[in-house]
Coordinates of N, CA and C in Angstrom, one line a residue:
X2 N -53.0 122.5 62.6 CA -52.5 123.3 63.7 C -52.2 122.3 64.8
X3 N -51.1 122.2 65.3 CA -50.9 121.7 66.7 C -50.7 122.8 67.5
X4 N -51.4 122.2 68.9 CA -50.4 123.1 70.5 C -50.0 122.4 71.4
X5 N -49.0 122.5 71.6 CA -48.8 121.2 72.7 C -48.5 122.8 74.4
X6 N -49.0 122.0 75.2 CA -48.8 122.6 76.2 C -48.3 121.9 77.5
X7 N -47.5 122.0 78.7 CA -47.1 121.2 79.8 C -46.7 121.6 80.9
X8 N -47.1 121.5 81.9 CA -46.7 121.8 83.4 C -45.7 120.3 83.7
X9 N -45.5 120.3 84.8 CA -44.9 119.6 85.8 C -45.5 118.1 85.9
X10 N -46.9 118.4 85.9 CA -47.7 117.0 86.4 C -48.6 117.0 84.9
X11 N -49.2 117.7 83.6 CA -50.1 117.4 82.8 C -49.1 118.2 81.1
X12 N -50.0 117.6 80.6 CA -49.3 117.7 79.5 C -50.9 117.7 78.5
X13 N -51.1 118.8 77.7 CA -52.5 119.1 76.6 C -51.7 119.3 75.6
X14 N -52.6 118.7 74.4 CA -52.2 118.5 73.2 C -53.1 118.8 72.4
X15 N -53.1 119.8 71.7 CA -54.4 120.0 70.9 C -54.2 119.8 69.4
X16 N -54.8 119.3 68.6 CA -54.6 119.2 67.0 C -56.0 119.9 66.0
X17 N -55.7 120.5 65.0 CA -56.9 120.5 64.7 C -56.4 120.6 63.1
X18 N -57.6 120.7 62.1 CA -57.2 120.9 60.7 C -58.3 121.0 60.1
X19 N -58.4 121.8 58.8 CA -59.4 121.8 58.2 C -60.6 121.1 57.6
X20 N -59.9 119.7 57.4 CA -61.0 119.1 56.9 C -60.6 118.7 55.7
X21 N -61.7 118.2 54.7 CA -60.9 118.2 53.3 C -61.5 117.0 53.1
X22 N -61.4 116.4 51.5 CA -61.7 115.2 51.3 C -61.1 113.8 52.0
X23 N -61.5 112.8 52.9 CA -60.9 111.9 53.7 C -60.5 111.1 52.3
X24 N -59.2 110.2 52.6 CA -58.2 109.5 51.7 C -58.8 108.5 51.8
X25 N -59.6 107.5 50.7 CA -59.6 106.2 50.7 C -58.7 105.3 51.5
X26 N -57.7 105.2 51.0 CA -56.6 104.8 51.2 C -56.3 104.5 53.1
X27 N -56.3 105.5 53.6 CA -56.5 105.7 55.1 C -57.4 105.1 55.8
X28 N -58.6 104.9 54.9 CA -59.8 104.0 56.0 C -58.9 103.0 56.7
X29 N -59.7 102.9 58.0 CA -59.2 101.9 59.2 C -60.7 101.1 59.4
X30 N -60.4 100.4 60.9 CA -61.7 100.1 61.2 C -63.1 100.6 62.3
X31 N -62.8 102.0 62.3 CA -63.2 102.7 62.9 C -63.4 103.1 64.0
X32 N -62.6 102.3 64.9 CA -61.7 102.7 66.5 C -61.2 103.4 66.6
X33 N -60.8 104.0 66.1 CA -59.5 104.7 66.0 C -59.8 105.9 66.9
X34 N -61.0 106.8 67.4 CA -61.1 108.1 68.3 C -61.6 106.9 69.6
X35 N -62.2 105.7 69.5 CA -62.6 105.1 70.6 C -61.2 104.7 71.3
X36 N -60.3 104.0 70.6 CA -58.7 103.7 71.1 C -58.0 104.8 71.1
X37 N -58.1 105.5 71.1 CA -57.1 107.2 71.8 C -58.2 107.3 73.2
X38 N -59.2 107.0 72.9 CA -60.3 107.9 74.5 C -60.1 106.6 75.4
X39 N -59.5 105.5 75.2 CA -59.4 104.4 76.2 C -58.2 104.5 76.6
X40 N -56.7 104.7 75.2 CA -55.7 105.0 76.1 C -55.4 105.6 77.2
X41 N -56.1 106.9 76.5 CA -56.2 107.9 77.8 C -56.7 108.3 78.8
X42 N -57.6 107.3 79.1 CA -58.2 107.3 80.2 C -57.7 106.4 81.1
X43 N -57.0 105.5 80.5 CA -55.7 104.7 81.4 C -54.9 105.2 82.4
X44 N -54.4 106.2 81.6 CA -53.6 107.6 82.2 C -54.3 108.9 83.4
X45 N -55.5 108.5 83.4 CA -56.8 110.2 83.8 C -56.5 110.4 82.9
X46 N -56.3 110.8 81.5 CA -56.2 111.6 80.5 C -57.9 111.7 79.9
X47 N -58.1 113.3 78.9 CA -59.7 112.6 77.9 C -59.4 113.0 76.9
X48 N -60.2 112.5 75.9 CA -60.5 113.3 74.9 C -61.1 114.1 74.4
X49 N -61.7 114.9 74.0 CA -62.7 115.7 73.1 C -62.7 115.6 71.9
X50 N -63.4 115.2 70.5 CA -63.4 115.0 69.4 C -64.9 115.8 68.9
X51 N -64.3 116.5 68.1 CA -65.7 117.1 67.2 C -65.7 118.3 66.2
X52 N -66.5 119.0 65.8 CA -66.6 119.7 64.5 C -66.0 121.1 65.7
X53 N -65.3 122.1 65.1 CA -65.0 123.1 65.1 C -65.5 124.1 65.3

């Protein structure tokens, strides 16, 4: 599921999904929720990441 939502001045984006076996293949190096919560905090933007 996405929602994207937007005013004038802010813009929220929500994603979410069920889960599921993670893809070998996709492993990264594990920054990957720490470099989205830095980008956007560049911006005032935040994140929230967690179980459902």
């Amino acid at each position: 599921m996405v929602v994207v939502e937007y005013g004038p001045e802010w813009l929220r984006v929500e994603v979410a999904d069920t889960g599921g076996a993670p893809d070998p293949a996709a492993a990264g190096n594990g920054r990957g929720l720490i470099g989205l919560r830095e980008r956007l905090g560049v911006h005032r933007g935040t994140l929230r990441a967690g179980r459902r």
